[in-house]
mmCIF file of C-alpha atoms in Angstrom:
data_model
loop_
_atom_site.group_PDB
_atom_site.id
_atom_site.type_symbol
_atom_site.label_atom_id
_atom_site.label_comp_id
_atom_site.label_asym_id
_atom_site.label_seq_id
_atom_site.Cartn_x
_atom_site.Cartn_y
_atom_site.Cartn_z
ATOM 1 C CA UNK A 1 -66.790 28.043 74.830
ATOM 2 C CA UNK A 2 -69.578 26.291 72.881
ATOM 3 C CA UNK A 3 -72.186 24.411 74.858
ATOM 4 C CA UNK A 4 -72.042 20.639 74.265
ATOM 5 C CA UNK A 5 -74.644 19.347 71.846
ATOM 6 C CA UNK A 6 -76.861 16.502 72.980
ATOM 7 C CA UNK A 7 -76.180 13.240 71.167
ATOM 8 C CA UNK A 8 -79.842 12.974 70.163
ATOM 9 C CA UNK A 9 -79.640 16.292 68.290
ATOM 10 C CA UNK A 10 -76.381 15.522 66.477
ATOM 11 C CA UNK A 11 -76.341 15.317 62.701
ATOM 12 C CA UNK A 12 -73.804 13.522 60.544
ATOM 13 C CA UNK A 13 -72.659 16.574 58.587
ATOM 14 C CA UNK A 14 -72.963 20.343 58.806
ATOM 15 C CA UNK A 15 -72.108 22.410 55.735
ATOM 16 C CA UNK A 16 -70.981 25.960 56.505
ATOM 17 C CA UNK A 17 -71.158 28.453 53.638
ATOM 18 C CA UNK A 18 -70.215 32.149 54.060
ATOM 19 C CA UNK A 19 -72.203 34.292 51.629
ATOM 20 C CA UNK A 20 -71.664 37.904 50.597
ATOM 21 C CA UNK A 21 -73.440 39.558 47.643
ATOM 22 C CA UNK A 22 -74.058 36.284 45.792
ATOM 23 C CA UNK A 23 -77.653 36.800 44.681
ATOM 24 C CA UNK A 24 -76.947 35.237 41.289
ATOM 25 C CA UNK A 25 -75.230 32.150 42.724
ATOM 26 C CA UNK A 26 -77.148 31.074 45.828
ATOM 27 C CA UNK A 27 -80.122 29.442 44.116
ATOM 28 C CA UNK A 28 -77.934 27.207 41.962
ATOM 29 C CA UNK A 29 -75.649 26.612 44.959
ATOM 30 C CA UNK A 30 -78.542 25.318 47.091
ATOM 31 C CA UNK A 31 -79.661 23.081 44.247
ATOM 32 C CA UNK A 32 -76.197 21.564 43.777
ATOM 33 C CA UNK A 33 -75.709 21.027 47.514
ATOM 34 C CA UNK A 34 -79.108 19.349 47.763
ATOM 35 C CA UNK A 35 -78.301 16.995 44.889
ATOM 36 C CA UNK A 36 -74.922 16.063 46.332
ATOM 37 C CA UNK A 37 -76.108 15.487 49.901
ATOM 38 C CA UNK A 38 -79.298 13.622 49.051
ATOM 39 C CA UNK A 39 -77.235 10.991 47.247
ATOM 40 C CA UNK A 40 -75.360 10.227 50.495
ATOM 41 C CA UNK A 41 -78.390 9.241 52.598
ATOM 42 C CA UNK A 42 -77.025 10.872 55.762
ATOM 43 C CA UNK A 43 -78.446 13.458 58.149
ATOM 44 C CA UNK A 44 -77.154 16.953 57.423
ATOM 45 C CA UNK A 45 -77.776 20.670 57.618
ATOM 46 C CA UNK A 46 -76.614 23.544 55.446
ATOM 47 C CA UNK A 47 -75.718 26.708 57.373
ATOM 48 C CA UNK A 48 -75.535 29.731 55.080
ATOM 49 C CA UNK A 49 -74.171 32.844 56.778
ATOM 50 C CA UNK A 50 -75.081 36.096 55.026
ATOM 51 C CA UNK A 51 -72.172 38.408 55.823
ATOM 52 C CA UNK A 52 -74.140 41.658 55.526
ATOM 53 C CA UNK A 53 -74.975 41.366 51.822
ATOM 54 C CA UNK A 54 -76.234 44.547 50.171
ATOM 55 C CA UNK A 55 -78.100 42.842 47.316
ATOM 56 C CA UNK A 56 -81.028 40.366 47.316
ATOM 57 C CA UNK A 57 -78.953 37.470 48.686
ATOM 58 C CA UNK A 58 -80.870 37.175 51.990
ATOM 59 C CA UNK A 59 -84.264 37.404 50.297
ATOM 60 C CA UNK A 60 -83.342 34.600 47.902
ATOM 61 C CA UNK A 61 -81.916 32.480 50.719
ATOM 62 C CA UNK A 62 -85.199 32.727 52.635
ATOM 63 C CA UNK A 63 -87.005 31.544 49.493
ATOM 64 C CA UNK A 64 -84.569 28.634 49.190
ATOM 65 C CA UNK A 65 -85.239 27.673 52.819
ATOM 66 C CA UNK A 66 -88.896 27.158 51.884
ATOM 67 C CA UNK A 67 -87.829 24.806 49.117
ATOM 68 C CA UNK A 68 -85.029 22.889 50.818
ATOM 69 C CA UNK A 69 -85.731 21.652 54.372
ATOM 70 C CA UNK A 70 -82.117 21.412 55.498
ATOM 71 C CA UNK A 71 -81.197 25.081 55.286
ATOM 72 C CA UNK A 72 -80.286 27.072 58.376
ATOM 73 C CA UNK A 73 -79.784 30.767 57.641
ATOM 74 C CA UNK A 74 -77.855 33.354 59.648
ATOM 75 C CA UNK A 75 -77.693 37.049 58.738
ATOM 76 C CA UNK A 76 -75.133 39.521 60.087
ATOM 77 C CA UNK A 77 -76.015 43.157 60.728
ATOM 78 C CA UNK A 78 -72.948 44.287 58.785
ATOM 79 C CA UNK A 79 -70.076 42.889 56.747
ATOM 80 C CA UNK A 80 -67.717 41.324 59.319
ATOM 81 C CA UNK A 81 -65.639 39.286 56.874
ATOM 82 C CA UNK A 82 -65.292 35.675 55.780
ATOM 83 C CA UNK A 83 -63.565 34.537 58.959
ATOM 84 C CA UNK A 84 -66.381 35.885 61.146
ATOM 85 C CA UNK A 85 -68.977 34.228 58.912
ATOM 86 C CA UNK A 86 -67.074 30.947 59.102
ATOM 87 C CA UNK A 87 -66.844 31.235 62.874
ATOM 88 C CA UNK A 88 -70.591 31.851 63.226
ATOM 89 C CA UNK A 89 -71.425 28.877 61.018
ATOM 90 C CA UNK A 90 -69.104 26.554 62.920
ATOM 91 C CA UNK A 91 -70.485 27.731 66.254
ATOM 92 C CA UNK A 92 -74.065 26.994 65.194
ATOM 93 C CA UNK A 93 -73.216 23.669 63.515
ATOM 94 C CA UNK A 94 -74.537 20.450 65.072
ATOM 95 C CA UNK A 95 -72.874 17.893 62.779
ATOM 96 C CA UNK A 96 -70.152 15.455 63.760
ATOM 97 C CA UNK A 97 -68.325 16.554 60.602
ATOM 98 C CA UNK A 98 -68.207 20.216 59.549
ATOM 99 C CA UNK A 99 -67.554 21.024 55.899
ATOM 100 C CA UNK A 100 -66.872 24.544 54.659
ATOM 101 C CA UNK A 101 -67.170 25.788 51.090
ATOM 102 C CA UNK A 102 -67.518 29.025 49.154
ATOM 103 C CA UNK A 103 -70.819 30.296 47.802
ATOM 104 C CA UNK A 104 -69.517 31.462 44.405
ATOM 105 C CA UNK A 105 -69.808 27.984 42.798
ATOM 106 C CA UNK A 106 -66.056 27.737 42.229
ATOM 107 C CA UNK A 107 -65.997 24.967 44.839
ATOM 108 C CA UNK A 108 -67.967 21.956 43.616
ATOM 109 C CA UNK A 109 -70.489 20.447 46.086
ATOM 110 C CA UNK A 110 -70.095 17.179 44.156
ATOM 111 C CA UNK A 111 -66.664 16.837 45.834
ATOM 112 C CA UNK A 112 -68.194 16.613 49.323
ATOM 113 C CA UNK A 113 -68.489 12.783 49.218
ATOM 114 C CA UNK A 114 -64.786 12.632 48.302
ATOM 115 C CA UNK A 115 -63.843 14.535 51.454
ATOM 116 C CA UNK A 116 -66.068 12.322 53.596
ATOM 117 C CA UNK A 117 -64.482 9.188 52.144
ATOM 118 C CA UNK A 118 -61.022 10.405 53.148
ATOM 119 C CA UNK A 119 -62.258 11.102 56.656
ATOM 120 C CA UNK A 120 -63.274 7.462 56.965
ATOM 121 C CA UNK A 121 -59.557 6.641 56.715
ATOM 122 C CA UNK A 122 -59.054 8.213 60.143
ATOM 123 C CA UNK A 123 -58.193 11.811 59.245
ATOM 124 C CA UNK A 124 -59.518 14.711 61.301
ATOM 125 C CA UNK A 125 -59.066 17.381 58.624
ATOM 126 C CA UNK A 126 -59.361 16.891 54.866
ATOM 127 C CA UNK A 127 -58.344 19.965 52.884
ATOM 128 C CA UNK A 128 -59.345 20.532 49.296
ATOM 129 C CA UNK A 129 -56.556 21.125 46.783
ATOM 130 C CA UNK A 130 -57.514 23.108 43.680
ATOM 131 C CA UNK A 131 -54.952 21.238 41.606
ATOM 132 C CA UNK A 132 -56.234 22.714 38.348
ATOM 133 C CA UNK A 133 -57.251 26.133 39.587
ATOM 134 C CA UNK A 134 -59.320 28.265 37.190
ATOM 135 C CA UNK A 135 -57.989 31.690 38.197
ATOM 136 C CA UNK A 136 -55.559 34.202 36.610
ATOM 137 C CA UNK A 137 -51.942 33.172 37.159
ATOM 138 C CA UNK A 138 -50.214 36.482 37.920
ATOM 139 C CA UNK A 139 -52.556 38.048 40.468
ATOM 140 C CA UNK A 140 -54.155 34.911 41.960
ATOM 141 C CA UNK A 141 -52.305 31.635 41.390
ATOM 142 C CA UNK A 142 -48.707 32.889 41.748
ATOM 143 C CA UNK A 143 -49.289 34.775 45.043
ATOM 144 C CA UNK A 144 -51.213 31.741 46.302
ATOM 145 C CA UNK A 145 -48.339 29.374 45.471
ATOM 146 C CA UNK A 146 -45.876 31.594 47.328
ATOM 147 C CA UNK A 147 -48.227 31.977 50.289
ATOM 148 C CA UNK A 148 -48.909 28.233 50.506
ATOM 149 C CA UNK A 149 -45.192 27.460 50.530
ATOM 150 C CA UNK A 150 -44.592 30.069 53.215
ATOM 151 C CA UNK A 151 -47.498 28.908 55.385
ATOM 152 C CA UNK A 152 -46.487 25.249 55.046
ATOM 153 C CA UNK A 153 -42.908 26.066 56.047
ATOM 154 C CA UNK A 154 -43.807 28.224 59.039
ATOM 155 C CA UNK A 155 -46.641 26.093 60.446
ATOM 156 C CA UNK A 156 -45.025 22.725 59.718
ATOM 157 C CA UNK A 157 -48.251 21.462 58.105
ATOM 158 C CA UNK A 158 -47.513 21.018 54.368
ATOM 159 C CA UNK A 159 -50.544 21.654 52.172
ATOM 160 C CA UNK A 160 -50.720 22.706 48.535
ATOM 161 C CA UNK A 161 -53.754 24.933 48.970
ATOM 162 C CA UNK A 162 -54.462 26.639 52.286
ATOM 163 C CA UNK A 163 -56.708 29.103 50.474
ATOM 164 C CA UNK A 164 -59.241 26.502 49.301
ATOM 165 C CA UNK A 165 -62.368 26.942 51.421
ATOM 166 C CA UNK A 166 -63.603 23.412 50.672
ATOM 167 C CA UNK A 167 -62.442 21.520 53.763
ATOM 168 C CA UNK A 168 -63.857 18.910 56.139
ATOM 169 C CA UNK A 169 -63.246 18.856 59.891
ATOM 170 C CA UNK A 170 -64.213 16.596 62.746
ATOM 171 C CA UNK A 171 -66.145 18.526 65.367
ATOM 172 C CA UNK A 172 -63.753 17.718 68.195
ATOM 173 C CA UNK A 173 -60.768 19.392 66.492
ATOM 174 C CA UNK A 174 -62.549 22.562 65.433
ATOM 175 C CA UNK A 175 -65.243 23.325 68.007
ATOM 176 C CA UNK A 176 -62.919 25.233 70.360
ATOM 177 C CA UNK A 177 -60.878 27.046 67.689
ATOM 178 C CA UNK A 178 -61.372 30.811 67.869
ATOM 179 C CA UNK A 179 -60.981 32.661 64.577
ATOM 180 C CA UNK A 180 -59.924 36.267 63.972
ATOM 181 C CA UNK A 181 -58.709 38.340 61.023
ATOM 182 C CA UNK A 182 -58.056 36.021 58.054
ATOM 183 C CA UNK A 183 -57.300 33.004 60.230
ATOM 184 C CA UNK A 184 -59.964 30.694 58.783
ATOM 185 C CA UNK A 185 -57.422 29.527 56.180
ATOM 186 C CA UNK A 186 -55.068 28.397 58.976
ATOM 187 C CA UNK A 187 -57.565 26.029 60.638
ATOM 188 C CA UNK A 188 -55.690 22.907 59.400
ATOM 189 C CA UNK A 189 -52.537 24.136 61.147
ATOM 190 C CA UNK A 190 -54.471 24.983 64.322
ATOM 191 C CA UNK A 191 -56.180 21.572 64.206
ATOM 192 C CA UNK A 192 -52.812 19.864 63.799
ATOM 193 C CA UNK A 193 -51.610 21.806 66.841
ATOM 194 C CA UNK A 194 -54.244 20.059 68.999
ATOM 195 C CA UNK A 195 -53.354 16.628 67.619
ATOM 196 C CA UNK A 196 -55.560 16.409 64.525
ATOM 197 C CA UNK A 197 -54.465 14.308 61.534
ATOM 198 C CA UNK A 198 -54.453 16.440 58.390
ATOM 199 C CA UNK A 199 -54.485 15.412 54.741
ATOM 200 C CA UNK A 200 -55.563 16.884 51.423
ATOM 201 C CA UNK A 201 -57.342 15.686 48.322
ATOM 202 C CA UNK A 202 -57.536 17.145 44.816
ATOM 203 C CA UNK A 203 -60.923 18.740 44.116
ATOM 204 C CA UNK A 204 -62.593 20.437 41.182
ATOM 205 C CA UNK A 205 -62.393 24.176 40.703
ATOM 206 C CA UNK A 206 -64.626 26.100 38.333
ATOM 207 C CA UNK A 207 -64.311 29.586 36.851
ATOM 208 C CA UNK A 208 -66.484 32.180 38.554
ATOM 209 C CA UNK A 209 -69.852 32.320 36.787
ATOM 210 C CA UNK A 210 -71.451 35.318 38.491
ATOM 211 C CA UNK A 211 -70.369 38.493 40.252
ATOM 212 C CA UNK A 212 -66.829 39.526 41.056
ATOM 213 C CA UNK A 213 -64.151 38.163 43.351
ATOM 214 C CA UNK A 214 -64.026 39.562 46.889
ATOM 215 C CA UNK A 215 -60.238 39.036 46.954
ATOM 216 C CA UNK A 216 -57.849 42.008 46.714
ATOM 217 C CA UNK A 217 -54.170 42.677 47.362
ATOM 218 C CA UNK A 218 -54.821 44.187 50.811
ATOM 219 C CA UNK A 219 -56.139 40.814 51.902
ATOM 220 C CA UNK A 220 -52.722 39.318 51.130
ATOM 221 C CA UNK A 221 -51.082 41.619 53.654
ATOM 222 C CA UNK A 222 -53.683 40.687 56.279
ATOM 223 C CA UNK A 223 -52.963 37.025 55.643
ATOM 224 C CA UNK A 224 -49.232 37.599 56.191
ATOM 225 C CA UNK A 225 -49.903 39.394 59.473
ATOM 226 C CA UNK A 226 -52.219 36.613 60.631
ATOM 227 C CA UNK A 227 -49.566 34.076 59.677
ATOM 228 C CA UNK A 228 -47.277 35.748 62.207
ATOM 229 C CA UNK A 229 -50.034 35.414 64.795
ATOM 230 C CA UNK A 230 -50.539 31.737 63.968
ATOM 231 C CA UNK A 231 -46.806 31.071 64.237
ATOM 232 C CA UNK A 232 -46.797 32.726 67.626
ATOM 233 C CA UNK A 233 -49.825 30.688 68.753
ATOM 234 C CA UNK A 234 -48.370 27.421 67.469
ATOM 235 C CA UNK A 235 -44.925 27.941 68.946
ATOM 236 C CA UNK A 236 -45.210 30.227 71.937
ATOM 237 C CA UNK A 237 -48.821 30.470 73.147
ATOM 238 C CA UNK A 238 -48.007 28.248 76.117
ATOM 239 C CA UNK A 239 -44.960 30.351 77.012
ATOM 240 C CA UNK A 240 -44.550 33.700 75.223
ATOM 241 C CA UNK A 241 -41.651 34.571 77.510
ATOM 242 C CA UNK A 242 -39.615 32.082 75.458
ATOM 243 C CA UNK A 243 -39.595 34.315 72.385
ATOM 244 C CA UNK A 244 -39.433 37.649 74.205
ATOM 245 C CA UNK A 245 -36.706 36.248 76.450
ATOM 246 C CA UNK A 246 -34.640 35.274 73.411
ATOM 247 C CA UNK A 247 -34.963 38.739 71.907
ATOM 248 C CA UNK A 248 -34.065 40.231 75.280
ATOM 249 C CA UNK A 249 -30.945 38.052 75.355
ATOM 250 C CA UNK A 250 -29.987 39.071 71.795
ATOM 251 C CA UNK A 251 -30.148 42.711 72.882
ATOM 252 C CA UNK A 252 -29.092 42.579 76.504
ATOM 253 C CA UNK A 253 -26.082 40.246 76.323
ATOM 254 C CA UNK A 254 -24.210 42.253 73.630
ATOM 255 C CA UNK A 255 -25.058 45.433 75.547
ATOM 256 C CA UNK A 256 -23.586 44.027 78.754
ATOM 257 C CA UNK A 257 -20.497 42.798 76.913
ATOM 258 C CA UNK A 258 -19.927 46.221 75.341
ATOM 259 C CA UNK A 259 -20.442 47.928 78.707
ATOM 260 C CA UNK A 260 -18.045 45.478 80.400
ATOM 261 C CA UNK A 261 -15.443 46.155 77.695
ATOM 262 C CA UNK A 262 -15.810 49.902 78.207
ATOM 263 C CA UNK A 263 -15.471 49.579 81.995
ATOM 264 C CA UNK A 264 -12.432 47.315 81.710
ATOM 265 C CA UNK A 265 -10.924 49.620 79.107
ATOM 266 C CA UNK A 266 -11.436 52.599 81.373
ATOM 267 C CA UNK A 267 -9.801 50.784 84.301
ATOM 268 C CA UNK A 268 -6.945 49.735 82.032
ATOM 269 C CA UNK A 269 -6.452 53.336 80.926
ATOM 270 C CA UNK A 270 -6.400 54.550 84.526
ATOM 271 C CA UNK A 271 -3.939 51.835 85.577
ATOM 272 C CA UNK A 272 -1.678 51.585 82.541
ATOM 273 C CA UNK A 273 -2.569 54.499 80.276
ATOM 274 C CA UNK A 274 -3.228 52.159 77.327
ATOM 275 C CA UNK A 275 -4.016 54.301 74.261
ATOM 276 C CA UNK A 276 -6.324 51.709 72.601
ATOM 277 C CA UNK A 277 -8.495 51.545 75.688
ATOM 278 C CA UNK A 278 -8.427 55.323 75.941
ATOM 279 C CA UNK A 279 -9.768 55.663 72.398
ATOM 280 C CA UNK A 280 -12.586 53.237 73.176
ATOM 281 C CA UNK A 281 -13.572 55.107 76.313
ATOM 282 C CA UNK A 282 -13.591 58.444 74.518
ATOM 283 C CA UNK A 283 -16.124 57.310 71.928
ATOM 284 C CA UNK A 284 -19.667 58.049 73.230
ATOM 285 C CA UNK A 285 -21.215 55.888 70.462
ATOM 286 C CA UNK A 286 -20.280 52.661 72.230
ATOM 287 C CA UNK A 287 -21.469 53.899 75.612
ATOM 288 C CA UNK A 288 -24.853 54.893 74.171
ATOM 289 C CA UNK A 289 -25.114 51.633 72.216
ATOM 290 C CA UNK A 290 -24.451 49.505 75.288
ATOM 291 C CA UNK A 291 -27.071 51.282 77.390
ATOM 292 C CA UNK A 292 -29.619 51.206 74.551
ATOM 293 C CA UNK A 293 -29.166 47.466 74.062
ATOM 294 C CA UNK A 294 -29.496 46.817 77.796
ATOM 295 C CA UNK A 295 -32.604 49.023 77.885
ATOM 296 C CA UNK A 296 -34.138 47.116 74.934
ATOM 297 C CA UNK A 297 -33.423 43.843 76.725
ATOM 298 C CA UNK A 298 -35.258 45.053 79.829
ATOM 299 C CA UNK A 299 -38.149 46.226 77.629
ATOM 300 C CA UNK A 300 -38.521 42.825 75.979
ATOM 301 C CA UNK A 301 -38.453 41.090 79.363
ATOM 302 C CA UNK A 302 -41.312 43.350 80.478
ATOM 303 C CA UNK A 303 -43.190 42.645 77.222
ATOM 304 C CA UNK A 304 -42.746 38.931 77.819
ATOM 305 C CA UNK A 305 -44.221 39.219 81.317
ATOM 306 C CA UNK A 306 -47.215 41.148 79.938
ATOM 307 C CA UNK A 307 -47.636 38.580 77.143
ATOM 308 C CA UNK A 308 -47.665 35.786 79.740
ATOM 309 C CA UNK A 309 -50.520 37.528 81.550
ATOM 310 C CA UNK A 310 -52.435 38.130 78.295
ATOM 311 C CA UNK A 311 -51.971 34.546 77.130
ATOM 312 C CA UNK A 312 -53.412 33.253 80.375
ATOM 313 C CA UNK A 313 -56.389 35.574 79.939
ATOM 314 C CA UNK A 314 -56.764 34.367 76.346
ATOM 315 C CA UNK A 315 -56.793 30.739 77.421
ATOM 316 C CA UNK A 316 -59.239 31.246 80.292
ATOM 317 C CA UNK A 317 -61.820 33.564 78.737
ATOM 318 C CA UNK A 318 -62.658 33.247 75.033
ATOM 319 C CA UNK A 319 -66.353 34.126 74.999
ATOM 320 C CA UNK A 320 -66.089 37.390 73.046
ATOM 321 C CA UNK A 321 -67.793 37.152 69.650
ATOM 322 C CA UNK A 322 -66.357 38.712 66.483
ATOM 323 C CA UNK A 323 -69.788 39.147 64.855
ATOM 324 C CA UNK A 324 -73.316 40.329 65.652
ATOM 325 C CA UNK A 325 -76.217 38.201 64.407
ATOM 326 C CA UNK A 326 -79.175 40.147 63.026
ATOM 327 C CA UNK A 327 -81.507 37.240 62.330
ATOM 328 C CA UNK A 328 -81.629 33.436 62.302
ATOM 329 C CA UNK A 329 -84.026 31.668 59.957
ATOM 330 C CA UNK A 330 -84.615 27.902 59.822
ATOM 331 C CA UNK A 331 -86.694 25.946 57.361
ATOM 332 C CA UNK A 332 -90.241 25.372 58.676
ATOM 333 C CA UNK A 333 -89.732 21.589 58.627
ATOM 334 C CA UNK A 334 -86.501 21.798 60.666
ATOM 335 C CA UNK A 335 -83.501 19.571 60.068
ATOM 336 C CA UNK A 336 -84.708 16.687 57.968
ATOM 337 C CA UNK A 337 -82.668 13.513 57.716
#
């Protein structure tokens, strides 16, 4: 659980930017962010999390921190992934509003004021929608469209673009969210789960200028698996026995019915010599099936009890980090307004 931040140290906005091998982009990124935020006349910080870059990204970021007084740099010891970098940035953020964006310049920092304007309308989460996305259709846009439809259906929070990193959150709906795997893209659904009002706004999207995309097909499978986790958390985290109990009933009840039919058939055969019942009793398949189904039902009941214990542990102790910080570097002048 994050420690509460004193009101006197609060900023208006914290920008959280995961960075991995973006040595060609970060200088221009810092310049664009500075231009966009300076025009707003609000207090802010820019938290750039270097996710174990193997190029000169960290060195350039330190140079940028000398030039721009609002930068707050965090470096991981190894590459822990975008979700871990996002989690670290959010945990270190001190702003009332937390905005996330990518470091590859495909998200446009000039859209930040647009997100903040929507938040003034009373929304707790404003998600960017890359309405005119500048990516290949077959291997990027089409899978994204399918995934967005699936995620919207399962979570009950309809958004066109869950994969867009450019999003704005109020601190109170995100500060206690714990992120694992690829779950950073599901934050709007998790925020809605705790009562947050979610909306989206169309934002600019630019073709990648430097480097190569970190996205690959294996990441799609991880997203699908995490979607199952999110569905479980949204629907059953307060009572996992509900889902395991249902599965147990689907297995156990048919098993008991088959076993009861076999027993009654056997008694009928003994009493009346009914041939149909005799045929049923003589078939070991049905006997084995009934006992297997009953056994599966008992197994799922036991799994539900274990899940109940684990869920209570999950709710009561969530202090385990999913990253290791190597170094934290702040601008010499601190957080300037």
